[in-house]
Tab-separated table of C-alpha atoms in Angstrom:
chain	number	residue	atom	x	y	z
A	1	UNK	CA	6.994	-27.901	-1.536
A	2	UNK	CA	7.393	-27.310	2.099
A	3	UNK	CA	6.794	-24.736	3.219
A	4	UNK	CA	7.179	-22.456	7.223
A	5	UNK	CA	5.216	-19.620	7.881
A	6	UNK	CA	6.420	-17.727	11.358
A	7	UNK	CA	3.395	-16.848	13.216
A	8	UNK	CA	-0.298	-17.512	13.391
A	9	UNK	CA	-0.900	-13.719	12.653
A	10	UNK	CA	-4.272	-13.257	10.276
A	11	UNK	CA	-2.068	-12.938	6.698
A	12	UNK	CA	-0.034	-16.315	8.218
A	13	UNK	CA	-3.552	-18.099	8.883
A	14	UNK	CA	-4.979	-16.983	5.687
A	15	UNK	CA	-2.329	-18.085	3.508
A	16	UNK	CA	-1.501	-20.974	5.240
A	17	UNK	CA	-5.306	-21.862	5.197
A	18	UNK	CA	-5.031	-21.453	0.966
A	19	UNK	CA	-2.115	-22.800	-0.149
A	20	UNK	CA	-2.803	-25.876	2.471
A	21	UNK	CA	-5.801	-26.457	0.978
A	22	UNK	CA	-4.334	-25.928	-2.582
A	23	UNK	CA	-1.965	-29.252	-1.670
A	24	UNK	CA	0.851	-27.396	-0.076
A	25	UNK	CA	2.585	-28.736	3.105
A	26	UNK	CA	2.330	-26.196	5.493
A	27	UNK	CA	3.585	-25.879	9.125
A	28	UNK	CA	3.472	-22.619	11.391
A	29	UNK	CA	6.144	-21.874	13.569
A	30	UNK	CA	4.976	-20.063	17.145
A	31	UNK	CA	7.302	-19.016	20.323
A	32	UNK	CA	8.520	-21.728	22.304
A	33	UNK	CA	6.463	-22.951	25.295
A	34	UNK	CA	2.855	-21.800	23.133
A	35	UNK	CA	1.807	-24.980	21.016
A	36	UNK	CA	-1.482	-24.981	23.321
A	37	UNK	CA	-2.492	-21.645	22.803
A	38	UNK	CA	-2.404	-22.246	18.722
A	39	UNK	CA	-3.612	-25.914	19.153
A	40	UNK	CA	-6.983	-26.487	17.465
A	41	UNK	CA	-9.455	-25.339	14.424
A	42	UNK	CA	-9.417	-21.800	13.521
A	43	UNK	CA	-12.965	-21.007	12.261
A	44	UNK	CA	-13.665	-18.842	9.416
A	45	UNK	CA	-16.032	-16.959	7.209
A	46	UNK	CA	-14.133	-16.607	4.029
A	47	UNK	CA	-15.009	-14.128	0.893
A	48	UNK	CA	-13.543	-15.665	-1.344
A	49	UNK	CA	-12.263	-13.311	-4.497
A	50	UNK	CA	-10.290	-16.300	-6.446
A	51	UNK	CA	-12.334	-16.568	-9.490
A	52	UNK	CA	-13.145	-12.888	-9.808
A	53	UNK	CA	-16.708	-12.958	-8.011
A	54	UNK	CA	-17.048	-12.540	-3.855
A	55	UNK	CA	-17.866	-16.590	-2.885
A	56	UNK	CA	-19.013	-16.476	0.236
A	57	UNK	CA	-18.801	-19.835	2.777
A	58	UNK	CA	-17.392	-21.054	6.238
A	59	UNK	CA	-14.474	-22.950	6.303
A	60	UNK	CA	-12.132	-24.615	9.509
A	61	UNK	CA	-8.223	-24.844	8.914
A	62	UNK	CA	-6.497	-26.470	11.633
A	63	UNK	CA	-3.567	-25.604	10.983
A	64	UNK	CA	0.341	-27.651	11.912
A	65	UNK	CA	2.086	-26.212	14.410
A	66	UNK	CA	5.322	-26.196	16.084
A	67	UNK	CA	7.393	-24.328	18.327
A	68	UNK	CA	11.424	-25.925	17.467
A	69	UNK	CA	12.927	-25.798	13.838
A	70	UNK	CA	16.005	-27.772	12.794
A	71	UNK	CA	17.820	-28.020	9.838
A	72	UNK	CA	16.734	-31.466	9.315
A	73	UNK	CA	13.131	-30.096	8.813
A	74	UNK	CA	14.232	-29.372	5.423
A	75	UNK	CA	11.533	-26.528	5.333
A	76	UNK	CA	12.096	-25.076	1.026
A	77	UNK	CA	10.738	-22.023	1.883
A	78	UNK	CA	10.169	-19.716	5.305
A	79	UNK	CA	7.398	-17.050	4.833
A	80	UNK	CA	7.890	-13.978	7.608
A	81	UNK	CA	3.983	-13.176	7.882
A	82	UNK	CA	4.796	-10.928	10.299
A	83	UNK	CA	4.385	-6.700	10.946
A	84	UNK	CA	7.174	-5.046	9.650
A	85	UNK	CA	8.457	-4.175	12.880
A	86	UNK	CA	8.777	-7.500	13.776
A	87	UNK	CA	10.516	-9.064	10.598
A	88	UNK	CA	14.422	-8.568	11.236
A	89	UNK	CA	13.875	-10.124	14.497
A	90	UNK	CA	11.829	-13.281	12.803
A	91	UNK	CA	14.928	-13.797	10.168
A	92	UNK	CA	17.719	-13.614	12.680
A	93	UNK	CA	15.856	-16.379	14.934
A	94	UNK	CA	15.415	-18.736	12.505
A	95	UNK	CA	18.143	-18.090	10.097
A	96	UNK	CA	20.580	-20.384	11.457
A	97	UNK	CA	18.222	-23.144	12.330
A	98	UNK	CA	17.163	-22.974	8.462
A	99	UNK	CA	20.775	-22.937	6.902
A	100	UNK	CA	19.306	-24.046	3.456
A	101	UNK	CA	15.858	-22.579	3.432
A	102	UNK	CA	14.410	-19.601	1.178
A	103	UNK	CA	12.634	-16.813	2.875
A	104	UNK	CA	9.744	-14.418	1.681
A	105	UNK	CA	9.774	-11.382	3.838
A	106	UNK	CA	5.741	-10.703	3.477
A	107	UNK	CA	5.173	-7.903	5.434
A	108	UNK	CA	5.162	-3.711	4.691
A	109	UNK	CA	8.787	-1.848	4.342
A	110	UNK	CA	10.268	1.913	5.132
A	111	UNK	CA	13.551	1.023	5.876
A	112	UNK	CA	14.820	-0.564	3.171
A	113	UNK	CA	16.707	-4.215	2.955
A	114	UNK	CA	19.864	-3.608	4.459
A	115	UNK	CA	18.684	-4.914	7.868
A	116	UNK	CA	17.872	-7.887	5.406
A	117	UNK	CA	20.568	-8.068	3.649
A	118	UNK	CA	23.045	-8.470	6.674
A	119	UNK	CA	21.081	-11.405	7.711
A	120	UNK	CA	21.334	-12.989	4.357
A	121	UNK	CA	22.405	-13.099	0.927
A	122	UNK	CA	20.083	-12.068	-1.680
A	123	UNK	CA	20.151	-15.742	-3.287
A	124	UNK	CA	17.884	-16.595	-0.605
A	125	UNK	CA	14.935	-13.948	-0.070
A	126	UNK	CA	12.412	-11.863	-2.147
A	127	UNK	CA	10.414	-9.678	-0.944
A	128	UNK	CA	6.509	-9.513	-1.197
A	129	UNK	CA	3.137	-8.427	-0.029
A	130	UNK	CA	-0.601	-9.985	0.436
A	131	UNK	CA	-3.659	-8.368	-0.352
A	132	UNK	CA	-5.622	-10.229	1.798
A	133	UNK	CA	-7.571	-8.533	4.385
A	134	UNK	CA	-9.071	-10.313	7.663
A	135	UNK	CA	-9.449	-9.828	11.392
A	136	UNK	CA	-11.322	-12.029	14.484
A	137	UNK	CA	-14.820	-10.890	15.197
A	138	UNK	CA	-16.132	-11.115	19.012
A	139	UNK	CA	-17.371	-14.603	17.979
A	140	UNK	CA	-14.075	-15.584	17.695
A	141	UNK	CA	-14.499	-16.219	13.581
A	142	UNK	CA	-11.817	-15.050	11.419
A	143	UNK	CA	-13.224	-12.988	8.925
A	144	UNK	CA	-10.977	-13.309	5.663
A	145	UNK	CA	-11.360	-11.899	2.476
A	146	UNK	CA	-9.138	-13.872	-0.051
A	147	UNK	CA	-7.806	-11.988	-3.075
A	148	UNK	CA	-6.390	-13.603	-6.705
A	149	UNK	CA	-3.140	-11.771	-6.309
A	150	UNK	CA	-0.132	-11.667	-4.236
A	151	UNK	CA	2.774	-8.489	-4.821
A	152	UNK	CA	5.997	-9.955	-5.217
A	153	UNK	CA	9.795	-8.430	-6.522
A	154	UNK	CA	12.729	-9.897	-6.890
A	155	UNK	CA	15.926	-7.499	-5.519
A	156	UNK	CA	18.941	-6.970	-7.461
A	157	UNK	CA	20.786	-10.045	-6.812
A	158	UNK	CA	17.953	-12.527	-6.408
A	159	UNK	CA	17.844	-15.445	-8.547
A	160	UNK	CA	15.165	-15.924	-11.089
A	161	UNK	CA	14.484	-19.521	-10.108
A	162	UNK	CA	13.579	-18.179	-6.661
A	163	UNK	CA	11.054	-15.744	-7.796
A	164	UNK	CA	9.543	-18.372	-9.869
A	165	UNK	CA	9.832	-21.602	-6.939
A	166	UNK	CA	7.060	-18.817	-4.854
A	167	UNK	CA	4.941	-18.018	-8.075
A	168	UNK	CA	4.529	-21.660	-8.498
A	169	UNK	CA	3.911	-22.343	-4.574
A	170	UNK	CA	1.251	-19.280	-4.769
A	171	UNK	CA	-0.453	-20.503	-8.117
A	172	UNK	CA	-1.387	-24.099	-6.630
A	173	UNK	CA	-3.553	-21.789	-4.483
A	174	UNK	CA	-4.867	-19.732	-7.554
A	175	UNK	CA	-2.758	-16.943	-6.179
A	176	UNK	CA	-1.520	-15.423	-9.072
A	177	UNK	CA	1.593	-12.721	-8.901
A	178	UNK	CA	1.462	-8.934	-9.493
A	179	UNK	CA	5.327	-8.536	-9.939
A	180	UNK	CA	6.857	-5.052	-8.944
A	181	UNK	CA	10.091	-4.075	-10.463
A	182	UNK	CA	11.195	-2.270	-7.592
A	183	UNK	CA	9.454	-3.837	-4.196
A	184	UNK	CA	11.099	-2.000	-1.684
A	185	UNK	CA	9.750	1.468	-3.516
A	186	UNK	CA	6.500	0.430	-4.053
A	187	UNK	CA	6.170	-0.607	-0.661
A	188	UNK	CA	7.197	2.509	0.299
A	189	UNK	CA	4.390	4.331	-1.766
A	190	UNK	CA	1.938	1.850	-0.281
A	191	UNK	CA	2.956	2.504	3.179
A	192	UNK	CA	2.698	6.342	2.429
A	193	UNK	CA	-1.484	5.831	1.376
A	194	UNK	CA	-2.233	3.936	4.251
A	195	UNK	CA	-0.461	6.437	6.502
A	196	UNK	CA	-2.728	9.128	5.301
A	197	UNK	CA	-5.815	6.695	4.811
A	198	UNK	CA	-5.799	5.192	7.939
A	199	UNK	CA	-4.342	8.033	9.867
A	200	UNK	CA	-7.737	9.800	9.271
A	201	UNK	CA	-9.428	6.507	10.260
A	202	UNK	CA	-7.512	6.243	13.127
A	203	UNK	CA	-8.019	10.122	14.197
A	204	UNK	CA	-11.898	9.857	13.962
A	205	UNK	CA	-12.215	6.602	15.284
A	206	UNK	CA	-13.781	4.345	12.565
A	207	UNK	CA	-13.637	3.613	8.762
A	208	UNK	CA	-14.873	5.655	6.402
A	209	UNK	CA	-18.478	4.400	5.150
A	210	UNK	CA	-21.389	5.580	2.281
A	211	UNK	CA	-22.487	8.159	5.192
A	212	UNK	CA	-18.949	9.967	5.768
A	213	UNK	CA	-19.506	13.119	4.949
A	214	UNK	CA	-16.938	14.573	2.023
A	215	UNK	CA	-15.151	16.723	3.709
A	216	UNK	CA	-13.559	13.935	5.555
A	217	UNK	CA	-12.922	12.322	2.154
A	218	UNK	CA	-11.078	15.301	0.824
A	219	UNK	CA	-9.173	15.482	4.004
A	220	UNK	CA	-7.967	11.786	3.822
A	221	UNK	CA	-6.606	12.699	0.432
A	222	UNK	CA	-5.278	15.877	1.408
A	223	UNK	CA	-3.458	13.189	4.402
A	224	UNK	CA	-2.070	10.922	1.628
A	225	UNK	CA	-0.837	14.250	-0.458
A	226	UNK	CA	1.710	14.709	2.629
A	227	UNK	CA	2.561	11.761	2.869
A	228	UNK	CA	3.615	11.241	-0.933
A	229	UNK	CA	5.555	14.836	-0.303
A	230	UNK	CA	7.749	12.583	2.136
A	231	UNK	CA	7.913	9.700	-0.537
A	232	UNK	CA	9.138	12.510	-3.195
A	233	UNK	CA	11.547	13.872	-0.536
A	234	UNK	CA	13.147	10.450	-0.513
A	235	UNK	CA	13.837	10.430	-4.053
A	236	UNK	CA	10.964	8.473	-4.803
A	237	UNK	CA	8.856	9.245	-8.428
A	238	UNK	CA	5.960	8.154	-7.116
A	239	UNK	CA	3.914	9.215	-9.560
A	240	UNK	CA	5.188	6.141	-12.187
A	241	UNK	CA	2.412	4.547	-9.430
A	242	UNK	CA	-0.639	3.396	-10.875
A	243	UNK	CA	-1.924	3.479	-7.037
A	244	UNK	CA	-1.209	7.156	-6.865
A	245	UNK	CA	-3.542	8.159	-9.560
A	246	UNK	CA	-6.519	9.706	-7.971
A	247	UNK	CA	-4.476	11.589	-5.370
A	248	UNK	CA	-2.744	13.345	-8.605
A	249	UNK	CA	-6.011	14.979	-9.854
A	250	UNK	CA	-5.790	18.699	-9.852
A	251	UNK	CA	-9.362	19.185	-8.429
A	252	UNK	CA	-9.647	17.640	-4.750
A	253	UNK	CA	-13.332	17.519	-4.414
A	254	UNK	CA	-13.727	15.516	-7.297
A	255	UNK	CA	-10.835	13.199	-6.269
A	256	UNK	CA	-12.224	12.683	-3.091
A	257	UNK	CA	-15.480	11.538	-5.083
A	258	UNK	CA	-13.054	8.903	-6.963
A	259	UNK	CA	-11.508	8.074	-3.789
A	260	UNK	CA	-14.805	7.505	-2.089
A	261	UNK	CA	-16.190	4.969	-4.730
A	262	UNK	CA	-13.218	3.357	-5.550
A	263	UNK	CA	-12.703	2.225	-1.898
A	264	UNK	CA	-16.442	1.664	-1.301
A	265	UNK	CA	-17.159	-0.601	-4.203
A	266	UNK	CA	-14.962	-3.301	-3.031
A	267	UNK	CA	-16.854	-6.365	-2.642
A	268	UNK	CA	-14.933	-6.967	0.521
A	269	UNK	CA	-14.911	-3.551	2.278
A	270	UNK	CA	-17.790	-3.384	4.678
A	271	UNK	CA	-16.429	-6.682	6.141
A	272	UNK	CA	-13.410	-4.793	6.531
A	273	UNK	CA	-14.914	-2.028	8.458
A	274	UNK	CA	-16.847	-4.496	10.820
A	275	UNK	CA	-13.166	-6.397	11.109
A	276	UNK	CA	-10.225	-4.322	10.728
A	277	UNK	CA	-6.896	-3.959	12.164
A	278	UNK	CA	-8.160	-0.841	13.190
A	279	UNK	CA	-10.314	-2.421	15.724
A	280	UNK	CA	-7.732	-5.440	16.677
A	281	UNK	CA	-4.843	-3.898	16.076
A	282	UNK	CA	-4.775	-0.028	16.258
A	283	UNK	CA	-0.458	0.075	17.499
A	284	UNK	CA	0.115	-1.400	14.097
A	285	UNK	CA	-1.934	0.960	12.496
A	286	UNK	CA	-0.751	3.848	14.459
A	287	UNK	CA	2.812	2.516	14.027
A	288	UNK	CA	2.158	3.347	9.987
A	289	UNK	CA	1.279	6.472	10.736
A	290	UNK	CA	3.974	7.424	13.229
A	291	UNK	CA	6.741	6.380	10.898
A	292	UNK	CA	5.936	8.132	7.939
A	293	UNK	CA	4.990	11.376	9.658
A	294	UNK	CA	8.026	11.468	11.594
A	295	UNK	CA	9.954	10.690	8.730
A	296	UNK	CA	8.394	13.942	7.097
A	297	UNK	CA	9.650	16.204	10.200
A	298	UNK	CA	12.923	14.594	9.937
A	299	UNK	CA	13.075	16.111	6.018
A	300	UNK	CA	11.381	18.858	6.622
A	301	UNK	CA	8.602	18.353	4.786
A	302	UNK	CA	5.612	20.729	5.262
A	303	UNK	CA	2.909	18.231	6.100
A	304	UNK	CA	0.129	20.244	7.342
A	305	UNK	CA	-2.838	17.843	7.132
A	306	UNK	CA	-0.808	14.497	8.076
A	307	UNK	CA	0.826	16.640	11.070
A	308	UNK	CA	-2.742	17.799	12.775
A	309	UNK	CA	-3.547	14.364	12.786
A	310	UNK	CA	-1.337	13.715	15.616
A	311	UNK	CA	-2.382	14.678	18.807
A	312	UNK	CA	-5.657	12.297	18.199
A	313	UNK	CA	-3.386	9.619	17.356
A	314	UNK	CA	-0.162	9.281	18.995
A	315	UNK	CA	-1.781	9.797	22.717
């Protein structure tokens, strides 16, 4: 399998650091005129969450790199580890280069596939989503925190044999698949959590820790409550979710409590408070946010704790 990621964004690196090392031929694809910048070893301090217990150890990748495709590259599959923002772009550039190539759009989702779809047929992309979690510290060490599952859906119209060419890519890595039967949706519910999650984050600054007092814990969930009003607006039954569980309880304080212990007793969490994208990349986060909220005012949706979040975000 050969396989193109576009970018050397932290979800590109991490993967491509995995399934390289699980015997997959990798190459990342950066902007023309940039091969020096992306030259070299990428150093990293990996937990490592493949065989169900954190394994902690440094590791280098360096990864392959170019900045020109051609259709005689004869690349099987393209995976867009890009933001979502910047994923229609990333298909229409390299589209045409890659006339024969798959694609994995890896990256979050509000809009829906059309802008997708008009770039190509449904034979030839699926959509999915890591759960990987990384960012650079200030020594320059890219902290990653490797998970044993990948989301992944196939769209009406995509071929079986596609969905089950990445699950076998994925699995040489001892990434196994969570399958969604509807992607786009579930993405959409996803996006809706973090917008109230890390809306809150965003508003006071930091990530929530063992000393945050409750309040603040109720209020994040109180956050994610609007933003599922916005999902529901849309048509969405969100509550078919296993991830929207805990923000269904009737009683918020004790929620909150759920809330607070589920998301503290990941092995990997306090490495993603000291290295988050809310530290290296707060416009991404913000952009999460942003979208969903406005959304909201756009259908009218009363949204009284997502909406006084706003001045201390969007300054």
């Amino acid at each position: 399998m050969k396989v193109l990621i576009i970018g050397m964004g932290n979800v590109g690196l991490m993967h491509g650091w995995v399934l390289s090392d699980g015997g997959v031929d990798i190459t990342h694809v950066v902007r023309k005129g940039s091969l020096a910048k992306h030259s070299g070893d990428i150093r990293m301090d990996v937990m490592d969450m493949r065989k169900g217990s954190p394994d902690c150890y440094p590791a280098v990748y360096r990864p392959k790199v170019v900045d020109t495709v051609t259709p005689s590259d004869d690349y099987d599959l393209v995976i867009v580890a890009t933001n979502h923002l910047q994923a229609v772009e990333a298909v229409r550039q390299y589209k045409d280069a890659l006339p024969t190539s798959d694609f994995l759009i890896f990256c979050a989702n509000w809009s829906g596939p059309a802008e997708i779809d008009a770039l190509l047929p449904r034979d030839r992309y699926l959509w999915g989503y890591s759960v990987f979690s990384g960012a650079n510290g200030n020594d320059g060490t890219l902290y990653a925190n490797i998970q044993k599952i990948f989301r992944i859906g196939a769209l009406p119209g995509s071929p079986e044999e596609l969905l089950q060419k990445v699950i076998e890519t994925f699995s040489k890595a001892g990434i196994m698949p969570e399958i969604k039967e509807n992607i786009i949706e579930w993405l959409w519910v996803h996006m809706a959590i973090v917008a109230g999650i890390m809306g809150e984050a965003l508003a006071e600054g930091r990530m929530p820790g063992s000393q945050t007092p409750l309040d603040e814990w109720i209020f994040t969930l109180r956050a994610v409550k609007d933003a599922l009003k916005v999902l529901e607006k849309r048509g969405v039954d969100y509550r078919k979710y296993p991830d929207v569980r805990v923000f269904m309880m009737e009683n918020d304080e004790e929620a909150a409590q759920v809330l607070r212990q589920g998301i503290l007793s990941s092995p990997h969490y306090e490495r993603t408070r000291k290295h988050s994208h809310l530290d290296t990349h707060p416009e991404e986060m913000k952009d999460v946010y942003r979208i969903v909220f406005e959304t909201g005012l756009d259908l009218g949706v009363d949204m009284p704790y997502l909406a006084s979040l706003k001045d201390r975000i969007l300054r």
